[in-house]
PDB file of C-alpha atoms and ligand atoms in Angstrom:
ATOM      1  CA  MET V   1       3.398 -15.093  13.893  1.00 51.00           C
ATOM      2  CA  LYS V   2       4.808 -11.367  15.245  1.00 60.00           C
ATOM      3  CA  LEU V   3       8.419 -10.421  14.332  1.00 63.00           C
ATOM      4  CA  LYS V   4       9.862  -8.643  17.309  1.00 74.00           C
ATOM      5  CA  SER V   5      12.687  -7.544  15.141  1.00 78.00           C
ATOM      6  CA  MET V   6      14.367  -8.094  11.563  1.00 80.00           C
ATOM      7  CA  ARG V   7      17.563  -7.327   9.525  1.00 85.00           C
ATOM      8  CA  PHE V   8      16.612  -5.764   6.430  1.00 86.00           C
ATOM      9  CA  LYS V   9      18.579  -3.606   3.763  1.00 89.00           C
ATOM     10  CA  CYS V  10      16.746  -3.070   0.423  1.00 89.00           C
ATOM     11  CA  LEU V  11      19.056  -4.590  -2.545  1.00 91.00           C
ATOM     12  CA  SER V  12      17.354  -2.568  -5.128  1.00 90.00           C
ATOM     13  CA  CYS V  13      16.229  -5.696  -7.128  1.00 91.00           C
ATOM     14  CA  GLY V  14      12.858  -4.790  -7.821  1.00 91.00           C
ATOM     15  CA  GLU V  15      11.459  -8.091  -6.910  1.00 89.00           C
ATOM     16  CA  CYS V  16       9.030  -6.793  -4.603  1.00 87.00           C
ATOM     17  CA  CYS V  17       7.243  -4.788  -7.998  1.00 91.00           C
ATOM     18  CA  ARG V  18       6.636  -8.018  -9.733  1.00 89.00           C
ATOM     19  CA  TRP V  19       5.420 -10.537  -7.493  1.00 80.00           C
ATOM     20  CA  GLY V  20       1.499 -10.172  -7.154  1.00 68.00           C
ATOM     21  CA  GLY V  21       1.296  -7.709  -5.072  1.00 66.00           C
ATOM     22  CA  TYR V  22      -1.106  -4.295  -5.292  1.00 72.00           C
ATOM     23  CA  ALA V  23       0.361  -0.491  -5.244  1.00 82.00           C
ATOM     24  CA  PHE V  24      -2.511   1.211  -3.340  1.00 88.00           C
ATOM     25  CA  LEU V  25      -2.633   4.728  -4.165  1.00 95.00           C
ATOM     26  CA  TYR V  26      -4.312   7.062  -1.529  1.00 94.00           C
ATOM     27  CA  PRO V  27      -5.435  10.440  -2.721  1.00 95.00           C
ATOM     28  CA  ASP V  28      -2.480  12.114  -2.151  1.00 94.00           C
ATOM     29  CA  ASP V  29      -0.377   9.753  -3.762  1.00 96.00           C
ATOM     30  CA  VAL V  30      -2.174   9.775  -7.062  1.00 97.00           C
ATOM     31  CA  THR V  31      -1.903  13.881  -6.670  1.00 96.00           C
ATOM     32  CA  ARG V  32       1.592  13.702  -5.871  1.00 97.00           C
ATOM     33  CA  ILE V  33       2.489  11.194  -8.644  1.00 97.00           C
ATOM     34  CA  SER V  34       0.468  12.967 -11.484  1.00 98.00           C
ATOM     35  CA  GLU V  35       2.153  16.377 -10.578  1.00 98.00           C
ATOM     36  CA  HIS V  36       5.171  14.830 -10.882  1.00 97.00           C
ATOM     37  CA  LEU V  37       4.480  13.134 -14.320  1.00 98.00           C
ATOM     38  CA  ASN V  38       2.731  16.994 -15.849  1.00 98.00           C
ATOM     39  CA  LEU V  39      -0.529  15.150 -16.219  1.00 98.00           C
ATOM     40  CA  THR V  40      -3.948  15.668 -14.760  1.00 97.00           C
ATOM     41  CA  LEU V  41      -5.552  13.485 -12.361  1.00 97.00           C
ATOM     42  CA  GLN V  42      -7.892  12.643 -15.055  1.00 97.00           C
ATOM     43  CA  GLU V  43      -4.762  11.724 -17.978  1.00 97.00           C
ATOM     44  CA  PHE V  44      -2.874   9.575 -14.792  1.00 97.00           C
ATOM     45  CA  ILE V  45      -5.741   7.607 -13.797  1.00 97.00           C
ATOM     46  CA  ASN V  46      -6.573   6.998 -17.308  1.00 96.00           C
ATOM     47  CA  LYS V  47      -2.979   5.616 -18.099  1.00 96.00           C
ATOM     48  CA  TYR V  48      -1.588   4.328 -15.127  1.00 96.00           C
ATOM     49  CA  CYS V  49      -4.562   2.957 -12.502  1.00 95.00           C
ATOM     50  CA  ARG V  50      -7.243   0.558 -11.989  1.00 92.00           C
ATOM     51  CA  LEU V  51     -10.116   0.738  -9.219  1.00 93.00           C
ATOM     52  CA  VAL V  52     -10.581  -2.504  -7.452  1.00 89.00           C
ATOM     53  CA  PHE V  53     -12.536  -2.605  -4.013  1.00 87.00           C
ATOM     54  CA  VAL V  54     -10.970  -4.424  -1.043  1.00 84.00           C
ATOM     55  CA  GLU V  55     -13.294  -6.345   0.930  1.00 80.00           C
ATOM     56  CA  TYR V  56     -12.793  -6.301   5.096  1.00 76.00           C
ATOM     57  CA  ASN V  57     -14.534  -8.594   7.446  1.00 74.00           C
ATOM     58  CA  GLU V  58     -14.757  -7.549  10.487  1.00 73.00           C
ATOM     59  CA  ASP V  59     -16.718  -8.884  12.996  1.00 77.00           C
ATOM     60  CA  GLY V  60     -18.497 -10.588   9.836  1.00 76.00           C
ATOM     61  CA  GLU V  61     -19.516  -7.590   9.171  1.00 78.00           C
ATOM     62  CA  VAL V  62     -17.827  -6.884   5.235  1.00 78.00           C
ATOM     63  CA  THR V  63     -16.969  -3.265   3.633  1.00 78.00           C
ATOM     64  CA  LYS V  64     -16.259  -2.920   0.167  1.00 82.00           C
ATOM     65  CA  ILE V  65     -13.506   0.098   0.063  1.00 87.00           C
ATOM     66  CA  PRO V  66     -12.858   1.459  -3.327  1.00 91.00           C
ATOM     67  CA  TYR V  67      -9.010   2.203  -3.965  1.00 92.00           C
ATOM     68  CA  LEU V  68      -6.877   3.101  -6.886  1.00 95.00           C
ATOM     69  CA  MET V  69      -3.704   1.172  -7.485  1.00 93.00           C
ATOM     70  CA  LEU V  70      -1.150   1.503 -10.130  1.00 95.00           C
ATOM     71  CA  GLY V  71      -1.681  -1.304 -13.165  1.00 93.00           C
ATOM     72  CA  ARG V  72       0.681  -3.891 -13.873  1.00 90.00           C
ATOM     73  CA  GLY V  73       2.492  -4.280 -17.279  1.00 86.00           C
ATOM     74  CA  GLU V  74       4.065  -7.515 -18.492  1.00 85.00           C
ATOM     75  CA  ASN V  75       7.507  -6.858 -16.234  1.00 85.00           C
ATOM     76  CA  GLY V  76       5.401  -6.025 -13.161  1.00 91.00           C
ATOM     77  CA  CYS V  77       4.163  -2.867 -11.618  1.00 93.00           C
ATOM     78  CA  ILE V  78       3.616  -0.179 -14.657  1.00 94.00           C
ATOM     79  CA  MET V  79       5.901   2.029 -13.555  1.00 95.00           C
ATOM     80  CA  LEU V  80       9.070  -0.366 -12.713  1.00 94.00           C
ATOM     81  CA  ASP V  81      12.022   0.273 -14.990  1.00 93.00           C
ATOM     82  CA  GLY V  82      14.285  -2.467 -14.999  1.00 93.00           C
ATOM     83  CA  ASN V  83      14.969  -2.891 -11.406  1.00 93.00           C
ATOM     84  CA  LEU V  84      14.263   0.425 -10.633  1.00 94.00           C
ATOM     85  CA  CYS V  85      11.104   3.198  -9.738  1.00 94.00           C
ATOM     86  CA  SER V  86      10.487   5.785 -12.184  1.00 96.00           C
ATOM     87  CA  ILE V  87       8.512   7.486 -10.235  1.00 96.00           C
ATOM     88  CA  HIS V  88      10.996   7.010  -7.037  1.00 95.00           C
ATOM     89  CA  PRO V  89      11.490  10.299  -5.447  1.00 95.00           C
ATOM     90  CA  VAL V  90       7.168  10.507  -5.062  1.00 97.00           C
ATOM     91  CA  LYS V  91       6.316   6.516  -5.233  1.00 95.00           C
ATOM     92  CA  PRO V  92       3.001   5.385  -3.254  1.00 94.00           C
ATOM     93  CA  PHE V  93       3.179   5.700   1.059  1.00 90.00           C
ATOM     94  CA  GLN V  94       2.267   1.617   0.770  1.00 87.00           C
ATOM     95  CA  CYS V  95       6.042   1.717  -1.335  1.00 90.00           C
ATOM     96  CA  GLU V  96       7.763   4.239   0.861  1.00 86.00           C
ATOM     97  CA  ALA V  97       6.756   2.509   4.227  1.00 83.00           C
ATOM     98  CA  ALA V  98       7.595  -1.209   2.597  1.00 81.00           C
ATOM     99  CA  PRO V  99       8.285  -3.341   4.660  1.00 79.00           C
ATOM    100  CA  PHE V 100       7.070  -1.852   7.594  1.00 79.00           C
ATOM    101  CA  LEU V 101       3.354  -2.109   7.028  1.00 76.00           C
ATOM    102  CA  ALA V 102       0.782  -3.932   8.820  1.00 73.00           C
ATOM    103  CA  GLU V 103       0.255  -6.096   5.842  1.00 71.00           C
ATOM    104  CA  PHE V 104       3.805  -8.106   6.753  1.00 73.00           C
ATOM    105  CA  LEU V 105       4.100  -6.817   9.952  1.00 72.00           C
ATOM    106  CA  LEU V 106       0.832  -8.326  10.925  1.00 70.00           C
ATOM    107  CA  ASP V 107      -0.475 -10.913   8.810  1.00 71.00           C
ATOM    108  CA  ASP V 108       1.340 -14.486   8.243  1.00 72.00           C
ATOM    109  CA  GLU V 109       0.471 -14.654   4.809  1.00 74.00           C
ATOM    110  CA  GLY V 110       2.253 -11.667   3.979  1.00 72.00           C
ATOM    111  CA  ALA V 111       4.854 -11.615   5.844  1.00 74.00           C
ATOM    112  CA  LYS V 112       5.399 -15.046   4.398  1.00 77.00           C
ATOM    113  CA  ALA V 113       5.297 -13.508   0.677  1.00 76.00           C
ATOM    114  CA  PHE V 114       7.608 -10.899   1.867  1.00 77.00           C
ATOM    115  CA  ALA V 115       9.969 -13.152   3.284  1.00 78.00           C
ATOM    116  CA  ASP V 116       9.752 -15.667  -0.112  1.00 82.00           C
ATOM    117  CA  ASN V 117      10.491 -12.646  -2.580  1.00 82.00           C
ATOM    118  CA  CYS V 118      12.720 -10.041  -0.422  1.00 86.00           C
ATOM    119  CA  ARG V 119      16.489 -11.036  -0.271  1.00 87.00           C
ATOM    120  CA  GLY V 120      16.814  -7.961   1.257  1.00 88.00           C
ATOM    121  CA  LEU V 121      15.273  -9.475   4.467  1.00 84.00           C
ATOM    122  CA  GLY V 122      18.095 -10.626   7.188  1.00 83.00           C
ATOM    123  CA  ARG V 123      20.365  -8.380   5.511  1.00 86.00           C
ATOM    124  CA  GLY V 124      21.616  -5.022   7.027  1.00 86.00           C
ATOM    125  CA  PRO V 125      20.722  -3.049   9.673  1.00 87.00           C
ATOM    126  CA  LYS V 126      18.451  -4.808  12.788  1.00 87.00           C
ATOM    127  CA  PHE V 127      15.203  -3.163  12.804  1.00 83.00           C
ATOM    128  CA  ASP V 128      13.131  -3.543  16.417  1.00 82.00           C
ATOM    129  CA  ILE V 129       9.751  -4.024  15.227  1.00 76.00           C
ATOM    130  CA  ALA V 130       8.545  -2.475  18.528  1.00 75.00           C
ATOM    131  CA  GLU V 131      10.513   0.602  17.296  1.00 76.00           C
ATOM    132  CA  GLN V 132       8.396   0.532  14.176  1.00 75.00           C
ATOM    133  CA  ARG V 133       5.024   0.683  15.453  1.00 72.00           C
ATOM    134  CA  TYR V 134       5.037   4.077  14.356  1.00 76.00           C
ATOM    135  CA  ARG V 135       4.761   3.339  10.992  1.00 77.00           C
ATOM    136  CA  LEU V 136       1.815   1.116  11.592  1.00 77.00           C
ATOM    137  CA  SER V 137       0.040   3.475  13.535  1.00 78.00           C
ATOM    138  CA  VAL V 138       0.890   6.511  10.587  1.00 84.00           C
ATOM    139  CA  GLN V 139      -0.548   3.836   8.319  1.00 82.00           C
ATOM    140  CA  ASN V 140      -3.973   3.148  10.251  1.00 83.00           C
ATOM    141  CA  ASP V 141      -4.205   6.566  10.373  1.00 86.00           C
ATOM    142  CA  ARG V 142      -4.010   6.958   7.007  1.00 89.00           C
ATOM    143  CA  ASP V 143      -6.963   4.574   6.513  1.00 87.00           C
ATOM    144  CA  GLY V 144      -8.758   6.190   8.893  1.00 89.00           C
ATOM    145  CA  ASP V 145      -8.382   9.495   6.706  1.00 93.00           C
ATOM    146  CA  TYR V 146      -9.334   7.701   3.557  1.00 94.00           C
ATOM    147  CA  GLU V 147     -12.475   5.869   4.510  1.00 91.00           C
ATOM    148  CA  GLU V 148     -13.550   9.218   6.903  1.00 94.00           C
ATOM    149  CA  SER V 149     -12.799  11.516   3.226  1.00 95.00           C
ATOM    150  CA  LEU V 150     -14.911   8.465   1.202  1.00 93.00           C
ATOM    151  CA  ALA V 151     -17.868   8.377   3.871  1.00 91.00           C
ATOM    152  CA  ALA V 152     -18.139  12.392   3.517  1.00 95.00           C
ATOM    153  CA  HIS V 153     -18.583  11.532  -0.461  1.00 94.00           C
ATOM    154  CA  ASN V 154     -20.840   8.740   0.165  1.00 90.00           C
ATOM    155  CA  TRP V 155     -18.265   5.948  -0.581  1.00 89.00           C
ATOM    156  CA  ASN V 156     -17.864   7.700  -4.159  1.00 92.00           C
ATOM    157  CA  LEU V 157     -14.017   7.891  -5.199  1.00 95.00           C
ATOM    158  CA  ALA V 158     -14.882   9.227  -8.019  1.00 96.00           C
ATOM    159  CA  GLU V 159     -16.843  12.072  -6.511  1.00 96.00           C
ATOM    160  CA  LEU V 160     -14.302  12.457  -3.920  1.00 96.00           C
ATOM    161  CA  LEU V 161     -11.338  12.728  -6.355  1.00 96.00           C
ATOM    162  CA  GLY V 162     -13.154  14.831  -9.038  1.00 96.00           C
ATOM    163  CA  VAL V 163     -12.445  12.634 -11.696  1.00 96.00           C
ATOM    164  CA  SER V 164     -14.111   9.392 -13.732  1.00 94.00           C
ATOM    165  CA  LEU V 165     -13.207   6.213 -12.854  1.00 94.00           C
ATOM    166  CA  PRO V 166     -12.871   2.746 -15.122  1.00 90.00           C
ATOM    167  CA  GLU V 167     -14.855  -0.224 -14.135  1.00 87.00           C
ATOM    168  CA  PRO V 168     -14.255  -1.754 -10.780  1.00 85.00           C
ATOM    169  CA  GLU V 169     -12.654  -5.369 -10.182  1.00 82.00           C
ATOM    170  CA  VAL V 170     -13.786  -6.553  -6.879  1.00 76.00           C
ATOM    171  CA  ILE V 171     -10.222  -8.622  -5.265  1.00 70.00           C
ATOM    172  CA  GLU V 172      -9.369 -10.340  -2.416  1.00 62.00           C
ATOM    173  CA  SER V 173     -10.597  -9.990   0.897  1.00 62.00           C
ATOM    174  CA  CYS V 174      -8.446  -8.359   3.200  1.00 58.00           C
ATOM    175  CA  GLY V 175      -7.642  -9.875   6.794  1.00 51.00           C
ATOM    176  CA  VAL V 176      -5.909  -7.228   8.418  1.00 46.00           C
ATOM    177  CA  ILE V 177      -7.246  -4.926  10.511  1.00 43.00           C
ATOM    178  CA  ILE V 178      -5.449  -2.949  12.480  1.00 42.00           C
ATOM    179  CA  ASP V 179      -6.195  -2.213  15.800  1.00 43.00           C
ATOM    180  CA  ASP V 180      -4.649  -0.505  19.105  1.00 40.00           C
ATOM    181  CA  GLU V 181      -3.818  -2.853  20.897  1.00 45.00           C
ATOM    182  CA  GLU V 182      -1.811  -4.426  18.102  1.00 42.00           C
ATOM    183  CA  TYR V 183       0.505  -1.393  17.521  1.00 38.00           C
ATOM    184  CA  ASN V 184       0.365  -0.157  21.086  1.00 39.00           C
ATOM    185  CA  GLU V 185       1.228  -3.175  22.919  1.00 41.00           C
ATOM    186  CA  ASP V 186       4.745  -3.394  25.209  1.00 37.00           C
TER     187      ASP V 186
HETATM  188  S1  SF4 H 201      12.311  -7.240  -2.682  1.00 56.21           S
HETATM  189 FE1  SF4 H 201      13.291  -6.160  -0.925  1.00 56.21          FE
HETATM  190  S2  SF4 H 201      15.542  -5.963  -1.385  1.00 56.21           S
HETATM  191 FE2  SF4 H 201      14.556  -6.031  -3.584  1.00 56.21          FE
HETATM  192  S3  SF4 H 201      13.159  -3.687  -4.129  1.00 56.21           S
HETATM  193 FE3  SF4 H 201      11.981  -4.844  -2.418  1.00 56.21          FE
HETATM  194  S4  SF4 H 201      12.227  -4.404  -0.865  1.00 56.21           S
HETATM  195 FE4  SF4 H 201      14.299  -4.453  -2.262  1.00 56.21          FE
HETATM  196  S1  SF4 H 202       5.760   2.204  -7.411  1.00 56.21           S
HETATM  197 FE1  SF4 H 202       7.508   2.092  -7.479  1.00 56.21          FE
HETATM  198  S2  SF4 H 202       8.131   0.823  -5.595  1.00 56.21           S
HETATM  199 FE2  SF4 H 202       5.979   0.975  -6.233  1.00 56.21          FE
HETATM  200  S3  SF4 H 202       5.607  -0.944  -6.682  1.00 56.21           S
HETATM  201 FE3  SF4 H 202       5.799   0.392  -8.688  1.00 56.21          FE
HETATM  202  S4  SF4 H 202       7.911   0.164  -9.032  1.00 56.21           S
HETATM  203 FE4  SF4 H 202       7.743  -0.129  -6.917  1.00 56.21          FE
END
């Protein structure tokens, strides 16, 4: 399924922060949020983050990429306060860009999960998905930059950030690979 357009208006219900998805953090997310909270990187990571490895399978070649992600409390994301994000002004790129992310726009399972949980879909202004492709391009560039930085540090995220990290959890495989054709097609 490829969406052509959709109506969307966030109702600030907080559901997308409660369901079982993951809030991944790029290094600049980690820096921005820890500064906002007046914490060192290490303090922020110790208090709020988990380390996961996501397995990407491209043509049978499996790559494991380490990501920090926000932890979860009883109510969903550890940063959720009631229905609202307690770090809204500095929330992770992934949260700020949702639902215009590859995980939702290019992946059937992700699109269904979002549609099942988000009451804001189908309401508000209509977004032409083709016009939103630049967001996929930004996401793709950010993933590429992250992987390049990791590769320069032997895929060692602790070394890249200059911190020590918690024990890793390997989570699921991810089949979403964005390629040029998908976000450049007419
Ligand atoms: S589930 Fe949808 S409407 Fe609710 S906060 Fe998330 S994006 Fe907004
Ligand atoms: S960081 Fe904020 S917007 Fe993102 S999942 Fe957590 S509470 Fe929701």
